[in-house]
Short mmCIF file of C-alpha atoms in Angstrom, two decimals:
data_model
loop_
_atom_site.label_atom_id
_atom_site.label_comp_id
_atom_site.label_asym_id
_atom_site.label_seq_id
_atom_site.Cartn_x
_atom_site.Cartn_y
_atom_site.Cartn_z
CA UNK A 100 78.36 165.27 31.27
CA UNK A 101 75.85 162.50 32.09
CA UNK A 102 76.71 158.82 32.33
CA UNK A 103 74.11 156.90 30.33
CA UNK A 104 73.08 153.28 29.89
CA UNK A 105 71.03 151.76 27.08
CA UNK A 106 68.63 148.89 27.80
CA UNK A 107 67.27 146.97 24.80
CA UNK A 108 64.37 144.52 24.98
CA UNK A 109 63.96 142.64 21.70
CA UNK A 110 60.63 140.85 21.93
CA UNK A 111 58.26 138.87 19.73
CA UNK A 112 56.08 141.83 18.75
CA UNK A 113 58.36 144.83 19.24
CA UNK A 114 61.72 146.13 20.40
CA UNK A 115 61.85 148.66 23.23
CA UNK A 116 64.85 150.80 24.15
CA UNK A 117 65.39 152.80 27.34
CA UNK A 118 68.03 155.43 28.04
CA UNK A 119 68.85 155.34 31.75
CA UNK A 120 70.93 157.65 33.93
CA UNK A 121 73.62 155.55 35.62
CA UNK A 122 73.78 157.87 38.63
CA UNK A 123 70.19 157.60 39.83
CA UNK A 124 68.56 154.90 37.68
CA UNK A 125 66.06 157.32 36.16
CA UNK A 126 64.65 156.54 32.72
CA UNK A 127 65.38 159.60 30.59
CA UNK A 128 63.75 158.44 27.35
CA UNK A 129 62.25 155.43 25.62
CA UNK A 130 61.29 154.36 22.11
CA UNK A 131 59.82 151.28 20.47
CA UNK A 132 59.48 149.66 17.05
CA UNK A 133 56.76 147.10 16.28
CA UNK A 134 56.91 144.17 13.84
CA UNK A 135 55.24 140.85 13.20
CA UNK A 136 55.96 137.22 12.44
CA UNK A 137 56.53 135.74 8.98
CA UNK A 138 53.01 135.12 7.65
CA UNK A 139 51.39 132.04 6.09
CA UNK A 140 53.56 129.38 7.74
CA UNK A 141 52.23 125.86 8.49
CA UNK A 142 50.27 125.28 11.74
CA UNK A 143 52.55 125.53 14.77
CA UNK A 144 55.41 127.24 12.91
CA UNK A 145 56.43 130.69 14.22
CA UNK A 146 59.41 132.42 12.64
CA UNK A 147 61.06 135.83 12.25
CA UNK A 148 63.98 137.20 10.27
CA UNK A 149 66.82 138.20 12.68
CA UNK A 150 67.46 141.23 10.46
CA UNK A 151 64.08 142.49 11.68
CA UNK A 152 65.44 142.66 15.24
CA UNK A 153 68.56 144.53 14.12
CA UNK A 154 66.58 147.10 12.13
CA UNK A 155 64.10 147.62 14.97
CA UNK A 156 66.87 147.96 17.56
CA UNK A 157 68.72 150.52 15.45
CA UNK A 158 65.61 152.63 14.85
CA UNK A 159 64.38 152.48 18.46
CA UNK A 160 67.85 153.14 19.90
CA UNK A 161 68.44 156.21 17.76
CA UNK A 162 64.95 157.52 18.55
CA UNK A 163 65.50 157.05 22.30
CA UNK A 164 68.87 158.82 22.15
CA UNK A 165 67.29 161.75 20.30
CA UNK A 166 64.51 161.96 22.88
CA UNK A 167 67.08 161.98 25.70
CA UNK A 168 69.15 164.61 23.81
CA UNK A 169 72.10 162.31 24.42
CA UNK A 170 75.53 162.62 22.89
CA UNK A 171 77.54 159.57 21.86
CA UNK A 172 80.21 160.28 24.48
CA UNK A 173 77.68 160.01 27.32
CA UNK A 174 76.81 156.35 26.64
CA UNK A 175 79.04 153.92 28.58
CA UNK A 176 77.24 150.57 28.42
CA UNK A 177 74.51 148.65 26.58
CA UNK A 178 72.51 145.66 27.81
CA UNK A 179 70.32 143.44 25.63
CA UNK A 180 67.28 141.41 26.65
CA UNK A 181 65.84 139.04 24.07
CA UNK A 182 62.97 136.63 23.60
CA UNK A 183 64.16 133.26 24.88
CA UNK A 184 64.72 129.95 23.09
CA UNK A 185 64.73 131.16 19.48
CA UNK A 186 67.20 129.38 17.19
CA UNK A 187 69.41 131.67 15.10
CA UNK A 188 71.64 129.55 12.81
CA UNK A 189 74.83 131.20 11.54
CA UNK A 190 77.25 129.98 8.89
CA UNK A 191 81.03 130.22 9.16
CA UNK A 192 80.96 133.82 7.86
CA UNK A 193 78.44 134.88 10.51
CA UNK A 194 75.54 135.13 8.07
CA UNK A 195 72.06 133.95 9.07
CA UNK A 196 71.24 130.72 7.25
CA UNK A 197 67.44 130.82 7.55
CA UNK A 198 64.77 132.63 9.62
CA UNK A 199 64.79 132.00 13.35
CA UNK A 200 62.33 129.50 14.79
CA UNK A 201 60.85 131.18 17.87
CA UNK A 202 59.90 130.21 21.43
CA UNK A 203 56.23 129.94 20.39
CA UNK A 204 56.97 127.50 17.54
CA UNK A 205 55.27 124.19 18.40
CA UNK A 206 56.10 122.35 15.17
CA UNK A 207 58.88 120.29 16.79
CA UNK A 208 56.88 117.89 18.96
CA UNK A 209 58.31 114.83 17.19
CA UNK A 210 61.89 116.08 17.71
CA UNK A 211 61.22 116.64 21.43
CA UNK A 212 60.02 113.05 21.74
CA UNK A 213 63.07 111.78 19.84
CA UNK A 214 65.57 113.64 22.04
CA UNK A 215 63.77 112.58 25.21
CA UNK A 216 63.75 108.94 24.08
CA UNK A 217 67.49 109.04 23.29
CA UNK A 218 68.12 110.41 26.79
CA UNK A 219 66.21 107.48 28.31
CA UNK A 220 62.78 109.03 28.91
CA UNK A 221 61.47 111.98 30.91
CA UNK A 222 63.01 111.10 34.28
CA UNK A 223 66.45 110.51 32.78
CA UNK A 224 66.15 113.70 30.75
CA UNK A 225 65.38 115.77 33.85
CA UNK A 226 68.24 114.03 35.65
CA UNK A 227 70.62 115.01 32.83
CA UNK A 228 69.43 118.57 32.23
CA UNK A 229 67.23 119.66 35.14
CA UNK A 230 64.54 120.34 32.53
CA UNK A 231 62.25 118.48 30.17
CA UNK A 232 62.76 118.93 26.42
CA UNK A 233 59.77 121.04 25.34
CA UNK A 234 58.83 122.38 21.89
CA UNK A 235 59.46 125.95 23.01
CA UNK A 236 63.10 125.24 23.84
CA UNK A 237 65.96 125.45 21.32
CA UNK A 238 67.18 121.83 21.25
CA UNK A 239 64.32 120.40 19.20
CA UNK A 240 64.60 123.26 16.70
CA UNK A 241 68.19 122.26 15.92
CA UNK A 242 67.17 118.64 15.34
CA UNK A 243 64.26 119.86 13.21
CA UNK A 244 66.71 121.74 10.97
CA UNK A 245 68.88 118.64 10.63
CA UNK A 246 65.93 116.46 9.65
CA UNK A 247 63.93 118.89 7.52
CA UNK A 248 66.56 121.17 5.95
CA UNK A 249 69.77 119.10 5.77
CA UNK A 250 71.45 121.52 3.35
CA UNK A 251 70.97 124.34 5.84
CA UNK A 252 72.21 122.13 8.67
CA UNK A 253 75.40 121.37 6.75
CA UNK A 254 76.16 125.12 6.70
CA UNK A 255 75.55 125.52 10.46
CA UNK A 256 78.64 126.86 12.23
CA UNK A 257 77.18 128.61 15.29
CA UNK A 258 73.97 128.27 17.31
CA UNK A 259 72.85 131.57 18.82
CA UNK A 260 69.76 132.73 20.70
CA UNK A 261 68.05 136.02 19.75
CA UNK A 262 69.82 138.17 22.34
CA UNK A 263 73.13 136.48 21.52
CA UNK A 264 72.61 137.41 17.88
CA UNK A 265 72.07 141.06 18.76
CA UNK A 266 75.21 140.95 20.94
CA UNK A 267 77.06 139.44 17.94
CA UNK A 268 75.83 142.28 15.73
CA UNK A 269 76.91 144.84 18.34
CA UNK A 270 80.34 143.36 19.16
CA UNK A 271 81.30 140.73 16.58
CA UNK A 272 81.67 138.22 19.45
CA UNK A 273 79.83 134.88 19.55
CA UNK A 274 79.12 134.10 23.22
CA UNK A 275 76.22 132.87 25.37
CA UNK A 276 75.51 133.52 29.06
CA UNK A 277 74.19 130.91 31.47
CA UNK A 278 70.66 132.28 31.95
CA UNK A 279 69.59 132.22 28.31
CA UNK A 280 71.66 129.08 27.66
CA UNK A 281 69.66 127.21 30.30
CA UNK A 282 66.57 127.65 28.11
CA UNK A 283 68.03 125.65 25.24
CA UNK A 284 67.47 122.20 26.88
CA UNK A 285 71.14 121.58 26.12
CA UNK A 286 72.61 122.80 29.41
CA UNK A 287 72.94 120.85 32.65
CA UNK A 288 71.61 123.65 34.86
CA UNK A 289 73.02 122.15 38.07
CA UNK A 290 76.59 122.14 36.74
CA UNK A 291 76.23 125.05 34.28
CA UNK A 292 77.82 122.93 31.56
CA UNK A 293 76.61 121.67 28.19
CA UNK A 294 75.12 118.20 28.51
CA UNK A 295 77.13 115.90 26.27
CA UNK A 296 74.27 113.39 26.20
CA UNK A 297 71.80 116.02 24.99
CA UNK A 298 74.20 117.29 22.33
CA UNK A 299 74.84 113.79 20.99
CA UNK A 300 71.12 113.07 20.91
CA UNK A 301 70.94 115.75 18.20
CA UNK A 302 74.31 115.52 16.43
CA UNK A 303 77.79 114.34 17.36
CA UNK A 304 79.27 117.58 16.01
CA UNK A 305 76.93 119.96 17.84
CA UNK A 306 79.39 120.80 20.63
CA UNK A 307 81.62 122.57 18.09
CA UNK A 308 78.71 124.77 17.02
CA UNK A 309 77.95 126.15 20.48
CA UNK A 310 79.58 129.43 21.58
CA UNK A 311 81.62 129.84 24.78
CA UNK A 312 79.61 130.32 27.97
CA UNK A 313 80.18 133.44 30.10
CA UNK A 314 78.97 134.54 33.54
CA UNK A 315 76.22 137.12 33.93
CA UNK A 316 78.52 139.89 35.18
CA UNK A 317 80.97 139.52 32.29
CA UNK A 318 80.86 141.66 29.14
CA UNK A 319 79.87 140.07 25.83
CA UNK A 320 82.34 142.48 24.24
CA UNK A 321 82.64 146.06 23.09
CA UNK A 322 80.70 147.93 20.44
CA UNK A 323 82.36 147.44 17.06
CA UNK A 324 83.30 150.36 14.86
CA UNK A 325 80.88 149.35 12.10
CA UNK A 326 77.83 148.99 14.34
CA UNK A 327 78.80 152.10 16.34
CA UNK A 328 78.72 154.10 13.11
CA UNK A 329 75.30 152.63 12.24
CA UNK A 330 73.91 153.60 15.65
CA UNK A 331 75.58 156.99 16.01
CA UNK A 332 77.63 155.86 19.04
CA UNK A 333 81.31 155.61 19.84
CA UNK A 334 83.15 152.35 19.27
CA UNK A 335 84.29 150.58 22.43
CA UNK A 336 81.10 151.03 24.48
CA UNK A 337 80.79 148.07 26.84
CA UNK A 338 78.08 145.49 25.95
CA UNK A 339 77.07 143.35 28.93
CA UNK A 340 76.30 139.63 28.80
CA UNK A 341 72.60 140.42 28.55
CA UNK A 342 70.08 137.61 28.86
CA UNK A 343 66.65 136.24 28.10
CA UNK A 344 63.66 138.49 28.63
CA UNK A 345 62.59 136.67 31.80
CA UNK A 346 66.09 136.86 33.28
CA UNK A 347 66.29 140.56 32.49
CA UNK A 348 62.73 141.04 33.75
CA UNK A 349 63.81 139.55 37.07
CA UNK A 350 66.53 142.18 37.41
CA UNK A 351 64.21 144.96 36.25
CA UNK A 352 61.59 144.08 38.87
CA UNK A 353 64.05 143.70 41.76
CA UNK A 354 63.70 139.92 41.74
CA UNK A 355 67.33 139.48 42.77
CA UNK A 356 66.90 137.88 46.18
CA UNK A 357 64.71 135.13 47.66
CA UNK A 358 61.07 135.96 48.49
CA UNK A 359 60.13 138.10 45.49
CA UNK A 360 58.03 136.64 42.68
CA UNK A 361 57.52 138.34 39.32
CA UNK A 362 54.57 137.73 37.00
CA UNK A 363 54.96 139.00 33.46
CA UNK A 364 51.77 139.45 31.44
CA UNK A 365 52.94 139.92 27.87
CA UNK A 366 52.54 137.91 24.67
CA UNK A 367 53.40 134.95 26.86
CA UNK A 368 52.95 134.71 30.61
CA UNK A 369 55.78 133.95 32.99
CA UNK A 370 56.08 133.66 36.75
CA UNK A 371 59.52 133.31 38.29
CA UNK A 372 61.58 133.71 41.45
CA UNK A 373 65.24 134.07 42.46
CA UNK A 374 66.83 130.99 44.06
CA UNK A 375 70.26 130.34 45.53
CA UNK A 376 70.24 126.75 44.22
CA UNK A 377 68.53 124.90 41.35
CA UNK A 378 64.81 124.19 41.80
CA UNK A 379 64.26 121.08 39.66
CA UNK A 380 60.71 119.84 39.03
CA UNK A 381 60.66 116.03 38.71
CA UNK A 382 57.55 116.39 36.52
CA UNK A 383 59.31 118.86 34.22
CA UNK A 384 56.50 121.46 34.35
CA UNK A 385 58.55 124.19 36.04
CA UNK A 386 61.69 125.23 34.19
CA UNK A 387 64.86 125.03 36.29
CA UNK A 388 66.63 127.91 34.57
CA UNK A 389 69.76 129.75 35.58
CA UNK A 390 69.19 133.49 35.97
CA UNK A 391 71.28 136.40 34.72
CA UNK A 392 72.78 137.24 38.12
CA UNK A 393 74.78 133.97 38.44
CA UNK A 394 72.02 132.22 40.41
CA UNK A 395 68.85 130.30 39.42
CA UNK A 396 65.38 131.23 38.19
CA UNK A 397 62.62 128.63 38.67
CA UNK A 398 60.08 129.65 36.07
CA UNK A 399 56.74 128.69 34.60
CA UNK A 400 55.69 129.86 31.16
CA UNK A 401 52.31 129.93 29.46
CA UNK A 402 52.31 130.70 25.76
CA UNK A 403 49.11 132.71 25.36
CA UNK A 404 48.35 135.79 27.46
CA UNK A 405 47.91 139.13 25.69
CA UNK A 406 47.49 137.14 22.46
CA UNK A 407 44.12 136.02 23.88
CA UNK A 408 43.04 139.37 25.31
CA UNK A 409 44.14 141.27 22.20
CA UNK A 410 42.18 138.84 20.02
CA UNK A 411 39.02 139.66 22.00
CA UNK A 412 39.78 143.40 22.10
CA UNK A 413 40.30 143.66 18.34
CA UNK A 414 37.17 141.59 17.63
CA UNK A 415 35.14 144.07 19.71
CA UNK A 416 36.86 147.08 18.13
CA UNK A 417 37.67 148.60 21.54
CA UNK A 418 40.57 150.69 22.77
CA UNK A 419 42.61 149.28 25.65
CA UNK A 420 40.87 151.67 28.03
CA UNK A 421 37.39 150.63 26.87
CA UNK A 422 38.37 146.97 27.03
CA UNK A 423 39.46 147.27 30.67
CA UNK A 424 36.34 149.27 31.58
CA UNK A 425 34.02 146.68 30.00
CA UNK A 426 35.79 143.87 31.86
CA UNK A 427 35.34 145.67 35.20
CA UNK A 428 31.54 145.69 34.73
CA UNK A 429 31.28 141.88 34.42
CA UNK A 430 31.12 139.87 37.68
CA UNK A 431 34.01 137.63 38.70
CA UNK A 432 33.68 134.27 36.96
CA UNK A 433 32.14 135.76 33.79
CA UNK A 434 28.81 134.03 34.41
CA UNK A 435 30.48 130.63 34.10
CA UNK A 436 32.24 131.38 30.80
CA UNK A 437 35.69 129.78 31.04
CA UNK A 438 38.41 130.07 28.43
CA UNK A 439 41.07 127.39 28.05
CA UNK A 440 43.57 129.72 26.35
CA UNK A 441 45.79 127.29 24.43
CA UNK A 442 45.55 129.30 21.22
CA UNK A 443 49.02 128.43 19.93
CA UNK A 444 49.58 125.29 21.99
CA UNK A 445 50.71 125.42 25.61
CA UNK A 446 53.92 124.90 27.56
CA UNK A 447 52.75 124.82 31.20
CA UNK A 448 51.12 122.36 31.23
CA UNK A 449 52.86 120.84 28.21
CA UNK A 450 50.07 120.69 25.60
CA UNK A 451 51.78 121.69 22.32
CA UNK A 452 48.83 120.57 20.16
CA UNK A 453 46.32 122.55 22.25
CA UNK A 454 43.95 125.17 20.95
CA UNK A 455 41.47 127.61 22.49
CA UNK A 456 38.25 126.26 24.03
CA UNK A 457 35.30 128.14 25.57
CA UNK A 458 33.07 126.44 28.16
CA UNK A 459 29.77 128.01 29.20
CA UNK A 460 28.66 129.70 25.99
CA UNK A 461 25.00 130.69 26.11
CA UNK A 462 22.80 133.60 25.06
CA UNK A 463 23.86 135.63 28.12
CA UNK A 464 27.60 135.00 28.06
CA UNK A 465 28.13 135.17 24.29
CA UNK A 466 28.60 138.94 24.49
CA UNK A 467 31.76 141.03 23.95
CA UNK A 468 32.17 142.08 27.58
CA UNK A 469 31.81 138.51 28.88
CA UNK A 470 34.24 137.18 26.28
CA UNK A 471 36.68 139.94 27.24
CA UNK A 472 36.59 139.11 30.95
CA UNK A 473 36.73 135.36 30.26
CA UNK A 474 39.94 135.97 28.28
CA UNK A 475 41.55 137.89 31.16
CA UNK A 476 40.43 135.31 33.68
CA UNK A 477 41.32 132.33 31.51
CA UNK A 478 44.94 133.32 30.91
CA UNK A 479 45.39 134.25 34.58
CA UNK A 480 43.99 130.88 35.71
CA UNK A 481 46.39 129.27 33.24
CA UNK A 482 49.31 131.03 34.90
CA UNK A 483 48.00 130.06 38.33
CA UNK A 484 48.28 126.40 37.34
CA UNK A 485 52.04 126.88 37.31
CA UNK A 486 52.12 129.15 40.37
CA UNK A 487 50.54 126.35 42.41
CA UNK A 488 53.18 123.95 41.07
CA UNK A 489 55.91 126.39 42.14
CA UNK A 490 54.43 126.43 45.64
CA UNK A 491 54.55 122.63 45.74
CA UNK A 492 58.29 122.90 45.02
CA UNK A 493 58.76 125.28 47.96
CA UNK A 494 58.62 128.63 46.13
CA UNK A 495 55.72 130.52 47.73
CA UNK A 496 54.73 134.13 47.04
CA UNK A 497 54.33 136.77 49.73
CA UNK A 498 53.94 139.44 47.04
CA UNK A 499 53.71 139.30 43.26
CA UNK A 500 55.28 142.03 41.16
CA UNK A 501 53.29 142.33 37.94
CA UNK A 502 54.89 143.56 34.77
CA UNK A 503 54.11 143.61 31.04
CA UNK A 504 51.12 145.02 29.19
CA UNK A 505 48.56 143.21 31.33
CA UNK A 506 49.82 144.90 34.50
CA UNK A 507 48.67 148.29 33.18
CA UNK A 508 45.00 147.34 33.58
CA UNK A 509 43.42 148.00 36.97
CA UNK A 510 40.72 145.40 36.33
CA UNK A 511 43.32 142.80 35.38
CA UNK A 512 45.45 143.52 38.47
CA UNK A 513 42.41 142.76 40.64
CA UNK A 514 41.79 139.52 38.74
CA UNK A 515 45.46 138.61 39.35
CA UNK A 516 45.16 139.26 43.09
CA UNK A 517 41.94 137.23 43.31
CA UNK A 518 43.17 134.28 41.23
CA UNK A 519 46.61 134.16 42.89
CA UNK A 520 45.15 135.01 46.34
CA UNK A 521 48.17 137.24 46.90
CA UNK A 522 48.97 140.96 47.00
CA UNK A 523 49.85 142.26 43.53
CA UNK A 524 51.99 145.37 42.99
CA UNK A 525 53.45 147.17 39.99
CA UNK A 526 56.68 149.10 39.60
CA UNK A 527 57.52 152.71 38.74
CA UNK A 528 59.42 151.52 35.63
CA UNK A 529 57.01 149.22 33.81
CA UNK A 530 59.37 147.98 31.09
CA UNK A 531 61.03 145.39 33.33
CA UNK A 532 63.11 143.57 30.72
CA UNK A 533 64.58 146.69 29.10
CA UNK A 534 65.23 148.26 32.51
CA UNK A 535 66.81 145.02 33.74
CA UNK A 536 69.08 145.01 30.70
CA UNK A 537 70.20 148.56 31.52
CA UNK A 538 70.84 147.69 35.18
CA UNK A 539 72.80 144.58 34.26
CA UNK A 540 74.89 146.77 31.94
CA UNK A 541 75.50 149.12 34.88
CA UNK A 542 76.51 146.18 37.09
CA UNK A 543 78.94 144.92 34.45
CA UNK A 544 80.37 148.39 33.80
CA UNK A 545 80.96 149.07 37.50
CA UNK A 546 82.57 145.66 38.05
CA UNK A 547 84.81 146.20 35.04
CA UNK A 548 85.88 149.45 36.74
CA UNK A 549 86.96 147.43 39.80
CA UNK A 550 83.93 147.87 42.08
CA UNK A 551 82.80 144.82 44.08
CA UNK A 552 79.13 145.70 43.74
CA UNK A 553 76.29 143.15 43.81
CA UNK A 554 73.30 143.31 41.51
CA UNK A 555 70.93 143.29 44.52
CA UNK A 556 72.58 146.51 45.74
CA UNK A 557 71.77 148.17 42.43
CA UNK A 558 68.18 146.94 42.20
CA UNK A 559 67.57 147.76 45.87
CA UNK A 560 68.64 151.34 45.26
CA UNK A 561 66.83 152.00 41.98
CA UNK A 562 63.63 149.91 41.81
CA UNK A 563 60.47 151.40 43.33
CA UNK A 564 56.98 149.96 43.85
CA UNK A 565 53.87 151.85 42.65
CA UNK A 566 51.95 151.85 45.92
CA UNK A 567 48.85 153.41 44.35
CA UNK A 568 48.39 150.41 42.05
CA UNK A 569 48.45 147.68 44.71
CA UNK A 570 45.64 145.10 44.51
CA UNK A 571 44.55 142.92 47.44
CA UNK A 572 42.57 139.67 47.00
CA UNK A 573 38.81 139.77 47.68
CA UNK A 574 37.66 136.71 49.59
CA UNK A 575 34.45 136.12 47.61
CA UNK A 576 36.24 136.34 44.28
CA UNK A 577 39.00 134.02 45.53
CA UNK A 578 36.39 131.30 46.11
CA UNK A 579 34.81 131.79 42.67
CA UNK A 580 38.19 131.48 40.97
CA UNK A 581 39.08 128.39 43.00
CA UNK A 582 36.05 126.66 41.43
CA UNK A 583 36.85 128.04 37.97
CA UNK A 584 40.45 126.81 38.34
CA UNK A 585 39.27 123.27 39.03
CA UNK A 586 37.07 123.34 35.93
CA UNK A 587 39.82 124.73 33.71
CA UNK A 588 42.27 122.10 34.99
CA UNK A 589 39.79 119.33 34.22
CA UNK A 590 39.15 120.72 30.73
CA UNK A 591 42.89 120.72 30.07
CA UNK A 592 43.34 117.11 31.19
CA UNK A 593 40.31 115.65 29.46
CA UNK A 594 40.95 117.25 26.06
CA UNK A 595 44.57 116.16 25.47
CA UNK A 596 43.71 113.43 22.92
CA UNK A 597 41.07 115.63 21.30
CA UNK A 598 43.72 118.33 20.73
CA UNK A 599 46.00 115.87 18.93
CA UNK A 600 43.19 114.71 16.65
CA UNK A 601 42.22 118.34 15.99
CA UNK A 602 45.80 119.26 15.06
CA UNK A 603 45.83 116.43 12.53
CA UNK A 604 42.58 117.79 11.05
CA UNK A 605 43.90 121.31 10.52
CA UNK A 606 47.31 120.12 9.34
#
């Protein structure tokens, strides 16, 4: 009989499930279910029904088990990765009160300012939390509910994040682990404790609505009989602490020791590293998160990556393969066409009212292939803004491990290497977050069995680099992108007030 693990990655656009052999780390089967956001919301508002995640997880999990020809008795542990920062409000009975406000919701700028002011300004806020209070984080969403939907706030009994909610559905337990909790802007990341000052800035009773915190190697609980029946599994299967998608992506890309940097090119873009101590940015641009291995994860996040490239691809009516081929035929720099990719606002740098801007439009560059390459370059330059900030804080890349949909494109990997001026590699298992969730489940299961195994031992044994997909920077392109970076940075700075006035216009 095989010993199997299930890794779940519940994202913004889809849920992916992997079935992994615990003995050798091989992925035996995978399945996915796509979904969208609630349509026709006001500008800046991004929401989903948590039931959508449950339904998608159930369908994808059962499909993956069928594909692996797995029996219920073979499955020993489940790990869940979820989109970070989303606010899932539960009542006392464990029912969802209203749809979840997501990480990409930028409608809470006023609440961010209010919390920051109550904490004494930006410097005092970073001193209290290790992080700034940004619209993407959970804290402002809770205050938004209190101010805008007081009847719903009165029913609030438990604050959960998306992956916590799926753990609650699986086990019946309401808990939160340090990695995902650090993305709420409610946790003092240095002490790994809730910040009383931040809680009171929102509501004096908020502390009672937060679940217990657990370490990354602890189980969230065991699979309940009711959910086991729904999934076709046996009750009692161990469910690990899980974590946010970036924390799980770190595990799934072997980013479990100092020196490795991961870049995830998905709906959003993230770059992060493993650190033995907190890396706090006094400017608040780099997030000083905890990771899901009981250490820390300095991270930058940009909100618009494949959203921008997919917009261009769909407008041209191309397949992904055609899109990548067209991009490869356009010279580096796209003839001076530069995209500022703040389609849904931006987090790094913090420009929540931002929107997309194209510089360099003329009769030559206003063509599908130039727009396509400008989108790839623009979002990569946007991520490089944060990578340079990470370097200023002492976190410098020797190699970047690329993951997510963008990493599948050869043309895009070369753009990454040229913009970052660093070697870029991919991994044999491309679904980093789902794979990381499965490996964390393995770590938890083995520790529960009495083994004193470290997560780095597991990732070192199972994670392999795709040597054939390595991209090295080209000196000429590096210089072109250095100039383009300076222009994009200046566009970002000079348009801040224009963005605010534009948001007022469309609102």
